[in-house]
Short mmCIF file of N, CA and C in Angstrom, two decimals:
data_model
loop_
_atom_site.label_atom_id
_atom_site.label_comp_id
_atom_site.label_asym_id
_atom_site.label_seq_id
_atom_site.Cartn_x
_atom_site.Cartn_y
_atom_site.Cartn_z
N UNK A 1 177.38 -44.05 90.48
CA UNK A 1 178.38 -42.84 89.18
C UNK A 1 178.99 -43.80 88.92
N UNK A 2 178.59 -43.56 87.24
CA UNK A 2 178.39 -44.03 85.78
C UNK A 2 180.11 -43.23 85.86
N UNK A 3 181.05 -44.97 85.31
CA UNK A 3 182.71 -43.80 83.92
C UNK A 3 182.00 -43.69 82.61
N UNK A 4 182.73 -42.97 82.77
CA UNK A 4 182.04 -42.42 81.12
C UNK A 4 183.37 -42.33 79.85
N UNK A 5 183.43 -43.03 79.16
CA UNK A 5 185.31 -41.99 78.29
C UNK A 5 184.98 -41.01 77.52
N UNK A 6 184.41 -40.18 77.82
CA UNK A 6 183.88 -39.47 76.45
C UNK A 6 184.61 -38.13 75.59
N UNK A 7 183.80 -38.08 74.47
CA UNK A 7 185.25 -36.81 73.51
C UNK A 7 186.47 -37.55 72.96
N UNK A 8 186.83 -38.99 73.43
CA UNK A 8 188.26 -39.70 73.24
C UNK A 8 188.93 -39.63 71.83
N UNK A 9 189.52 -38.61 71.68
CA UNK A 9 189.95 -38.59 69.94
C UNK A 9 190.85 -40.36 69.98
N UNK A 10 189.78 -40.09 68.55
CA UNK A 10 190.49 -41.66 68.15
C UNK A 10 192.25 -41.93 68.31
N UNK A 11 192.40 -40.72 67.37
CA UNK A 11 194.18 -40.03 66.67
C UNK A 11 195.25 -40.86 68.41
N UNK A 12 194.41 -40.91 69.21
CA UNK A 12 195.29 -41.12 70.76
C UNK A 12 195.79 -42.03 70.84
N UNK A 13 195.11 -43.14 69.82
CA UNK A 13 195.42 -44.95 70.31
C UNK A 13 194.67 -45.30 69.33
N UNK A 14 195.82 -44.97 69.35
CA UNK A 14 196.11 -45.29 67.35
C UNK A 14 195.75 -47.26 66.95
N UNK A 15 195.95 -47.88 68.03
CA UNK A 15 195.77 -49.33 67.66
C UNK A 15 194.17 -50.28 67.66
N UNK A 16 193.36 -48.88 67.99
CA UNK A 16 191.72 -49.45 68.83
C UNK A 16 191.42 -48.12 67.24
N UNK A 17 192.68 -47.34 66.64
CA UNK A 17 191.73 -46.47 65.45
C UNK A 17 191.60 -47.09 63.79
N UNK A 18 192.42 -48.19 64.62
CA UNK A 18 193.19 -49.59 63.48
C UNK A 18 191.49 -50.45 63.29
N UNK A 19 191.18 -50.57 64.14
CA UNK A 19 189.82 -51.32 64.31
C UNK A 19 188.47 -50.11 63.80
N UNK A 20 188.82 -49.27 63.91
CA UNK A 20 187.38 -48.58 63.47
C UNK A 20 187.67 -47.74 61.81
N UNK A 21 186.97 -48.76 61.07
CA UNK A 21 187.34 -47.66 59.45
C UNK A 21 186.92 -46.20 59.15
N UNK A 22 187.43 -45.34 58.19
CA UNK A 22 186.82 -44.46 58.44
C UNK A 22 184.99 -44.83 57.37
N UNK A 23 183.87 -43.72 57.97
CA UNK A 23 182.28 -44.21 56.71
C UNK A 23 183.62 -43.43 55.19
N UNK A 24 182.67 -44.20 54.65
CA UNK A 24 183.69 -43.96 53.02
C UNK A 24 182.85 -42.25 52.66
N UNK A 25 182.11 -41.46 53.30
CA UNK A 25 181.04 -40.38 53.81
C UNK A 25 182.23 -39.39 53.39
N UNK A 26 183.34 -39.71 53.97
CA UNK A 26 183.96 -38.99 55.77
C UNK A 26 185.04 -38.63 54.47
N UNK A 27 185.39 -40.21 53.66
CA UNK A 27 186.70 -39.29 52.70
C UNK A 27 186.16 -38.15 51.79
N UNK A 28 184.88 -38.08 51.49
CA UNK A 28 184.19 -37.06 50.56
C UNK A 28 184.05 -35.30 51.52
N UNK A 29 184.76 -34.88 52.80
CA UNK A 29 184.38 -34.23 53.32
C UNK A 29 185.28 -33.02 52.58
N UNK A 30 185.26 -32.35 52.90
CA UNK A 30 186.41 -30.68 52.71
C UNK A 30 187.40 -31.04 53.61
N UNK A 31 187.33 -31.21 54.70
CA UNK A 31 187.92 -30.83 56.67
C UNK A 31 187.43 -31.67 57.74
N UNK A 32 188.19 -32.98 57.93
CA UNK A 32 187.64 -34.16 58.49
C UNK A 32 188.38 -33.20 60.34
N UNK A 33 187.35 -33.53 61.17
CA UNK A 33 188.09 -32.60 61.78
C UNK A 33 188.45 -33.93 63.34
N UNK A 34 188.25 -34.58 63.03
CA UNK A 34 188.60 -36.05 63.89
C UNK A 34 187.39 -36.74 64.36
N UNK A 35 187.93 -37.95 65.36
CA UNK A 35 186.80 -38.99 65.93
C UNK A 35 187.08 -39.30 66.11
N UNK A 36 186.14 -38.88 67.19
CA UNK A 36 186.13 -40.00 68.93
C UNK A 36 184.81 -40.67 69.48
N UNK A 37 186.09 -41.01 70.27
CA UNK A 37 185.51 -42.67 70.67
C UNK A 37 184.38 -42.09 72.55
N UNK A 38 183.65 -42.69 72.44
CA UNK A 38 182.88 -42.50 73.70
C UNK A 38 182.47 -44.16 74.39
N UNK A 39 182.63 -44.25 75.37
CA UNK A 39 182.53 -45.14 75.76
C UNK A 39 182.37 -45.46 77.64
N UNK A 40 181.03 -45.92 77.75
CA UNK A 40 180.61 -45.75 79.33
C UNK A 40 178.99 -47.06 79.32
N UNK A 41 178.42 -47.10 80.78
CA UNK A 41 177.46 -48.04 80.96
C UNK A 41 175.57 -47.24 80.65
N UNK A 42 176.06 -48.19 81.26
CA UNK A 42 174.32 -47.95 81.49
C UNK A 42 173.95 -46.41 81.79
N UNK A 43 173.31 -45.51 81.40
CA UNK A 43 172.87 -43.91 82.21
C UNK A 43 173.72 -43.48 82.62
N UNK A 44 174.58 -43.62 81.11
CA UNK A 44 175.68 -42.35 80.88
C UNK A 44 175.07 -41.15 80.52
N UNK A 45 175.20 -39.95 79.97
CA UNK A 45 174.53 -38.96 79.09
C UNK A 45 174.71 -37.69 79.65
N UNK A 46 174.60 -37.31 77.76
CA UNK A 46 175.59 -36.61 77.14
C UNK A 46 174.64 -34.93 77.66
N UNK A 47 174.81 -33.56 78.15
CA UNK A 47 173.27 -33.35 78.26
C UNK A 47 173.50 -32.98 76.75
N UNK A 48 172.15 -31.86 76.49
CA UNK A 48 171.88 -31.45 75.66
C UNK A 48 172.57 -29.89 75.01
N UNK A 49 173.37 -29.77 73.76
CA UNK A 49 173.73 -28.74 73.04
C UNK A 49 174.37 -28.93 71.64
N UNK A 50 174.38 -28.00 70.46
CA UNK A 50 174.58 -28.58 69.22
C UNK A 50 176.05 -28.50 69.81
N UNK A 51 176.71 -28.54 68.01
CA UNK A 51 178.61 -28.58 68.05
C UNK A 51 178.09 -27.89 67.25
N UNK A 52 178.87 -27.58 66.33
CA UNK A 52 179.15 -26.36 65.05
C UNK A 52 179.12 -26.45 63.41
N UNK A 53 179.97 -28.16 63.19
CA UNK A 53 180.09 -28.78 62.16
C UNK A 53 178.57 -30.12 63.16
N UNK A 54 178.27 -30.64 60.85
CA UNK A 54 178.21 -31.78 61.35
C UNK A 54 178.67 -33.08 61.93
N UNK A 55 177.45 -34.12 61.63
CA UNK A 55 178.64 -35.28 62.77
C UNK A 55 177.65 -36.69 62.09
N UNK A 56 178.15 -37.35 62.10
CA UNK A 56 177.95 -39.38 62.32
C UNK A 56 178.63 -39.07 63.45
N UNK A 57 177.59 -40.52 63.73
CA UNK A 57 177.67 -40.67 64.87
C UNK A 57 177.18 -42.77 65.24
N UNK A 58 178.17 -43.36 65.64
CA UNK A 58 177.94 -44.50 65.05
C UNK A 58 178.51 -45.38 66.28
N UNK A 59 176.93 -45.89 66.16
CA UNK A 59 177.26 -46.75 67.37
C UNK A 59 177.88 -48.29 67.42
N UNK A 60 178.89 -48.77 68.34
CA UNK A 60 179.22 -49.92 67.97
C UNK A 60 178.69 -51.18 68.39
N UNK A 61 179.03 -50.79 69.92
CA UNK A 61 177.90 -51.67 70.92
C UNK A 61 177.18 -51.51 71.80
N UNK A 62 175.61 -51.60 72.42
CA UNK A 62 175.06 -51.55 73.01
C UNK A 62 174.05 -50.40 72.80
N UNK A 63 173.20 -49.69 73.19
CA UNK A 63 172.26 -49.16 72.03
C UNK A 63 172.42 -47.71 73.33
N UNK A 64 171.92 -46.37 72.52
CA UNK A 64 171.43 -44.55 72.86
C UNK A 64 170.72 -44.72 72.78
N UNK A 65 169.51 -43.52 72.98
CA UNK A 65 168.61 -42.37 73.22
C UNK A 65 168.78 -41.46 72.51
N UNK A 66 168.99 -41.15 71.57
CA UNK A 66 169.52 -39.60 71.25
C UNK A 66 168.20 -38.12 71.28
N UNK A 67 168.14 -37.15 71.49
CA UNK A 67 167.11 -37.21 71.50
C UNK A 67 167.89 -35.45 70.22
N UNK A 68 166.93 -35.05 69.43
CA UNK A 68 167.44 -34.51 68.12
C UNK A 68 166.47 -33.51 67.86
N UNK A 69 166.33 -31.63 67.68
CA UNK A 69 166.31 -30.59 68.26
C UNK A 69 166.50 -30.10 66.83
N UNK A 70 165.86 -29.70 66.05
CA UNK A 70 166.24 -28.06 64.70
C UNK A 70 166.63 -27.49 65.68
N UNK A 71 167.81 -26.83 64.99
CA UNK A 71 167.98 -25.16 65.64
C UNK A 71 166.50 -23.92 65.55
N UNK A 72 165.47 -24.18 64.58
CA UNK A 72 164.12 -23.39 65.20
C UNK A 72 164.24 -23.72 66.44
N UNK A 73 164.07 -24.58 67.62
CA UNK A 73 164.33 -25.70 68.26
C UNK A 73 164.94 -24.69 69.82
N UNK A 74 165.92 -23.56 69.14
CA UNK A 74 167.37 -23.79 70.13
C UNK A 74 166.26 -22.44 71.45
N UNK A 75 165.64 -21.32 71.15
CA UNK A 75 164.92 -20.58 72.03
C UNK A 75 163.65 -20.87 73.26
N UNK A 76 164.00 -22.21 72.36
CA UNK A 76 162.58 -23.30 73.99
C UNK A 76 163.18 -23.97 74.67
N UNK A 77 164.82 -24.14 74.54
CA UNK A 77 165.79 -25.84 75.39
C UNK A 77 166.64 -24.92 76.40
N UNK A 78 166.76 -23.73 76.38
CA UNK A 78 167.51 -23.11 77.71
C UNK A 78 169.29 -23.65 77.24
N UNK A 79 169.04 -23.37 76.56
CA UNK A 79 170.85 -23.14 76.84
C UNK A 79 171.74 -21.83 76.99
N UNK A 80 172.43 -21.93 77.73
CA UNK A 80 173.28 -20.84 78.65
C UNK A 80 173.59 -19.28 78.28
N UNK A 81 173.02 -18.62 77.74
CA UNK A 81 173.66 -17.49 77.61
C UNK A 81 174.87 -16.93 76.98
N UNK A 82 176.00 -17.19 77.80
CA UNK A 82 177.21 -17.07 76.46
C UNK A 82 177.49 -17.94 77.19
N UNK A 83 179.53 -17.47 77.17
CA UNK A 83 180.30 -18.68 77.92
C UNK A 83 181.20 -19.32 76.84
N UNK A 84 181.30 -21.00 78.31
CA UNK A 84 181.43 -21.88 77.16
C UNK A 84 180.49 -22.39 76.94
N UNK A 85 179.52 -22.25 77.74
CA UNK A 85 178.84 -22.93 77.33
C UNK A 85 177.46 -23.19 76.95
N UNK A 86 177.81 -21.91 76.33
CA UNK A 86 176.17 -21.49 75.56
C UNK A 86 176.23 -22.37 74.34
N UNK A 87 176.87 -23.64 73.75
CA UNK A 87 176.51 -23.98 73.28
C UNK A 87 175.35 -25.07 73.58
N UNK A 88 176.01 -25.34 75.11
CA UNK A 88 174.81 -26.74 75.90
C UNK A 88 173.44 -25.79 76.71
N UNK A 89 172.80 -26.98 77.00
CA UNK A 89 171.53 -25.61 77.38
C UNK A 89 171.63 -26.42 79.17
N UNK A 90 170.66 -25.62 79.94
CA UNK A 90 171.21 -26.18 81.44
C UNK A 90 170.11 -27.11 81.92
N UNK A 91 169.18 -27.75 80.17
CA UNK A 91 168.95 -28.86 80.63
C UNK A 91 169.10 -30.26 81.51
N UNK A 92 170.13 -30.68 82.91
CA UNK A 92 171.07 -31.59 82.87
C UNK A 92 170.83 -33.08 82.90
N UNK A 93 169.80 -32.80 82.33
CA UNK A 93 168.70 -34.97 82.25
C UNK A 93 168.29 -35.15 81.43
N UNK A 94 167.50 -36.12 80.79
CA UNK A 94 167.15 -36.80 79.63
C UNK A 94 165.73 -36.71 80.07
N UNK A 95 165.39 -36.62 81.78
CA UNK A 95 163.69 -37.20 82.44
C UNK A 95 163.28 -35.99 81.78
N UNK A 96 163.57 -34.17 81.23
CA UNK A 96 161.78 -33.92 80.58
C UNK A 96 161.56 -34.06 78.73
N UNK A 97 162.94 -34.97 78.83
CA UNK A 97 162.10 -35.05 77.96
C UNK A 97 161.90 -36.32 77.60
N UNK A 98 161.86 -37.83 78.43
CA UNK A 98 161.04 -38.93 78.95
C UNK A 98 159.51 -38.07 79.83
N UNK A 99 159.35 -37.55 80.64
CA UNK A 99 158.46 -37.64 81.19
C UNK A 99 157.37 -36.47 79.72
N UNK A 100 157.84 -35.98 79.00
CA UNK A 100 156.64 -35.40 77.91
C UNK A 100 155.65 -37.20 77.56
N UNK A 101 156.09 -38.21 77.24
CA UNK A 101 155.11 -39.56 77.00
C UNK A 101 155.01 -39.96 77.75
N UNK A 102 154.90 -39.54 79.56
CA UNK A 102 153.70 -39.98 80.22
C UNK A 102 153.33 -38.66 80.34
N UNK A 103 153.30 -37.75 82.48
CA UNK A 103 152.65 -37.27 83.24
C UNK A 103 152.96 -35.57 82.09
N UNK A 104 153.99 -35.30 81.67
CA UNK A 104 154.50 -33.74 81.20
C UNK A 104 155.12 -32.81 82.86
N UNK A 105 155.14 -33.70 84.09
CA UNK A 105 155.39 -32.94 84.98
C UNK A 105 156.59 -32.23 85.13
N UNK A 106 158.34 -33.01 84.53
CA UNK A 106 159.30 -31.97 84.32
C UNK A 106 158.70 -31.10 83.61
N UNK A 107 158.48 -31.80 82.11
CA UNK A 107 157.51 -30.76 81.02
C UNK A 107 158.03 -29.56 81.25
N UNK A 108 156.71 -29.26 81.59
CA UNK A 108 156.15 -27.93 82.62
C UNK A 108 156.91 -26.98 83.22
N UNK A 109 157.67 -27.50 83.98
CA UNK A 109 158.75 -27.41 84.82
C UNK A 109 160.08 -26.87 83.90
N UNK A 110 159.98 -27.59 82.77
CA UNK A 110 161.20 -26.59 82.01
C UNK A 110 160.31 -25.67 80.66
N UNK A 111 158.82 -25.35 80.03
CA UNK A 111 158.07 -24.83 79.69
C UNK A 111 159.02 -25.91 77.97
N UNK A 112 158.53 -26.57 77.61
CA UNK A 112 159.67 -26.94 76.58
C UNK A 112 158.59 -27.76 75.22
N UNK A 113 158.00 -28.15 75.22
CA UNK A 113 156.44 -28.21 74.64
C UNK A 113 156.49 -27.45 73.67
N UNK A 114 157.20 -27.21 73.24
CA UNK A 114 157.09 -26.45 72.25
C UNK A 114 157.89 -26.82 70.97
N UNK A 115 159.00 -27.74 71.36
CA UNK A 115 160.42 -28.10 71.05
C UNK A 115 160.22 -29.02 70.87
N UNK A 116 159.10 -30.19 71.92
CA UNK A 116 159.12 -31.09 71.73
C UNK A 116 158.12 -31.34 70.55
N UNK A 117 156.50 -30.89 69.92
CA UNK A 117 155.96 -31.40 69.66
C UNK A 117 156.70 -30.36 68.13
N UNK A 118 158.58 -29.92 68.35
CA UNK A 118 158.08 -29.57 66.90
C UNK A 118 158.09 -30.56 65.88
N UNK A 119 157.68 -30.70 64.62
CA UNK A 119 157.39 -31.49 62.50
C UNK A 119 158.62 -32.34 63.15
N UNK A 120 160.53 -31.37 63.36
CA UNK A 120 160.85 -32.59 62.59
C UNK A 120 162.39 -32.92 64.27
N UNK A 121 161.49 -32.29 65.66
CA UNK A 121 162.01 -32.98 66.72
C UNK A 121 161.83 -34.04 66.20
N UNK A 122 162.85 -35.03 66.86
CA UNK A 122 163.20 -36.71 66.25
C UNK A 122 163.94 -37.66 68.08
N UNK A 123 163.62 -38.63 68.05
CA UNK A 123 163.78 -38.87 69.50
C UNK A 123 164.00 -40.43 69.06
N UNK A 124 164.26 -41.40 68.33
CA UNK A 124 165.05 -42.66 68.41
C UNK A 124 166.24 -42.93 68.73
N UNK A 125 167.03 -44.35 69.43
CA UNK A 125 166.91 -45.78 69.80
C UNK A 125 167.69 -46.19 69.05
N UNK A 126 169.19 -45.67 69.11
CA UNK A 126 170.77 -46.63 68.60
C UNK A 126 170.61 -47.89 68.63
N UNK A 127 170.85 -48.83 67.97
CA UNK A 127 171.24 -50.37 67.41
C UNK A 127 172.70 -51.15 67.69
N UNK A 128 173.91 -50.87 67.67
CA UNK A 128 174.89 -51.63 67.49
C UNK A 128 174.98 -52.19 65.68
N UNK A 129 175.00 -51.19 64.74
CA UNK A 129 175.57 -50.91 63.64
C UNK A 129 175.13 -49.89 62.98
N UNK A 130 173.80 -48.88 63.95
CA UNK A 130 173.60 -48.03 63.45
C UNK A 130 173.91 -46.84 63.08
N UNK A 131 174.49 -45.73 61.76
CA UNK A 131 174.80 -44.78 62.38
C UNK A 131 173.79 -43.69 62.00
N UNK A 132 173.99 -42.19 62.74
CA UNK A 132 173.30 -41.25 62.62
C UNK A 132 173.57 -39.97 61.85
N UNK A 133 172.72 -39.14 60.91
CA UNK A 133 173.52 -38.61 60.67
C UNK A 133 173.06 -36.58 62.02
N UNK A 134 173.57 -36.08 62.33
CA UNK A 134 173.00 -34.81 62.96
C UNK A 134 173.74 -33.46 62.50
N UNK A 135 172.86 -33.18 62.33
CA UNK A 135 173.78 -31.98 60.84
C UNK A 135 174.40 -30.63 62.09
N UNK A 136 174.56 -29.70 61.50
CA UNK A 136 175.71 -29.05 62.51
C UNK A 136 174.27 -27.74 62.50
N UNK A 137 174.64 -27.23 64.32
CA UNK A 137 173.67 -26.44 65.02
C UNK A 137 173.01 -27.49 65.12
N UNK A 138 172.23 -28.84 65.44
CA UNK A 138 171.11 -29.12 65.60
C UNK A 138 170.64 -29.70 67.43
N UNK A 139 170.27 -29.52 67.89
CA UNK A 139 170.30 -29.68 69.10
C UNK A 139 170.24 -30.79 69.49
N UNK A 140 171.03 -31.65 70.89
CA UNK A 140 171.01 -33.07 70.73
C UNK A 140 171.63 -33.90 71.90
N UNK A 141 170.91 -34.51 72.67
CA UNK A 141 171.25 -35.28 74.40
C UNK A 141 171.17 -37.40 73.56
N UNK A 142 171.73 -37.32 74.54
CA UNK A 142 172.44 -38.57 74.34
C UNK A 142 172.36 -39.68 75.61
N UNK A 143 171.73 -40.45 75.82
CA UNK A 143 171.89 -41.22 76.78
C UNK A 143 172.30 -42.44 76.29
N UNK A 144 172.73 -43.66 76.98
CA UNK A 144 173.07 -44.73 77.13
C UNK A 144 172.48 -45.50 77.25
N UNK A 145 171.42 -46.46 77.12
CA UNK A 145 170.89 -47.53 77.49
C UNK A 145 171.11 -49.44 78.54
N UNK A 146 172.68 -49.12 77.26
CA UNK A 146 172.95 -50.38 78.57
C UNK A 146 174.48 -50.07 78.04
N UNK A 147 175.46 -50.20 78.56
CA UNK A 147 176.91 -50.80 78.33
C UNK A 147 177.01 -50.48 76.81
N UNK A 148 177.85 -49.48 76.67
CA UNK A 148 178.14 -49.47 74.89
C UNK A 148 178.89 -48.48 74.69
N UNK A 149 179.48 -48.95 73.13
CA UNK A 149 180.42 -47.83 72.49
C UNK A 149 179.75 -48.01 71.40
N UNK A 150 180.73 -46.07 70.91
CA UNK A 150 180.14 -45.21 70.10
C UNK A 150 181.34 -44.66 69.21
N UNK A 151 180.66 -44.25 68.14
CA UNK A 151 181.79 -42.98 67.31
C UNK A 151 181.52 -42.25 66.72
N UNK A 152 182.28 -40.98 66.78
CA UNK A 152 181.52 -39.83 66.03
C UNK A 152 182.26 -39.52 65.59
N UNK A 153 182.18 -38.63 63.72
CA UNK A 153 183.21 -37.62 63.31
C UNK A 153 182.95 -36.41 62.64
N UNK A 154 183.47 -35.08 63.48
CA UNK A 154 182.57 -33.84 62.96
C UNK A 154 183.56 -33.36 62.16
N UNK A 155 182.78 -33.31 60.79
CA UNK A 155 183.36 -32.99 59.19
C UNK A 155 182.92 -31.43 58.90
N UNK A 156 182.82 -30.30 57.77
CA UNK A 156 182.52 -30.33 57.17
C UNK A 156 181.61 -30.57 56.04
#
């Protein structure tokens, strides 16, 4: 099991919040929904989901791999039909996205080829000091490749 501090509000850690300055881009936002801290070891995983707000994701330490899909791919990515997880996919690991680059076994199981081949689908590795903009409603999952720390900020 890999420990993961996920979605920890920086506002609850004022001594740490002071060390993580707000990106200048966020000062232009009409509403800041807060900044969250993510800290974990290699092997941590945030499942495929979509958020209702724009997101600036800043990689502080270590590397993370992010898979991004535009809203048009939602029908092919097995979102829960309703309830509190309706923004989250039933695909519970990164494997189907990685298998697409090798033998395709998991990809066939989940039938996600259309999403993976969409021209706007992106697969990136974030290094320390990288910042990724994730538009609202874009589906994304995040895998920790190293011991890592990240901060994200949701905003309008």
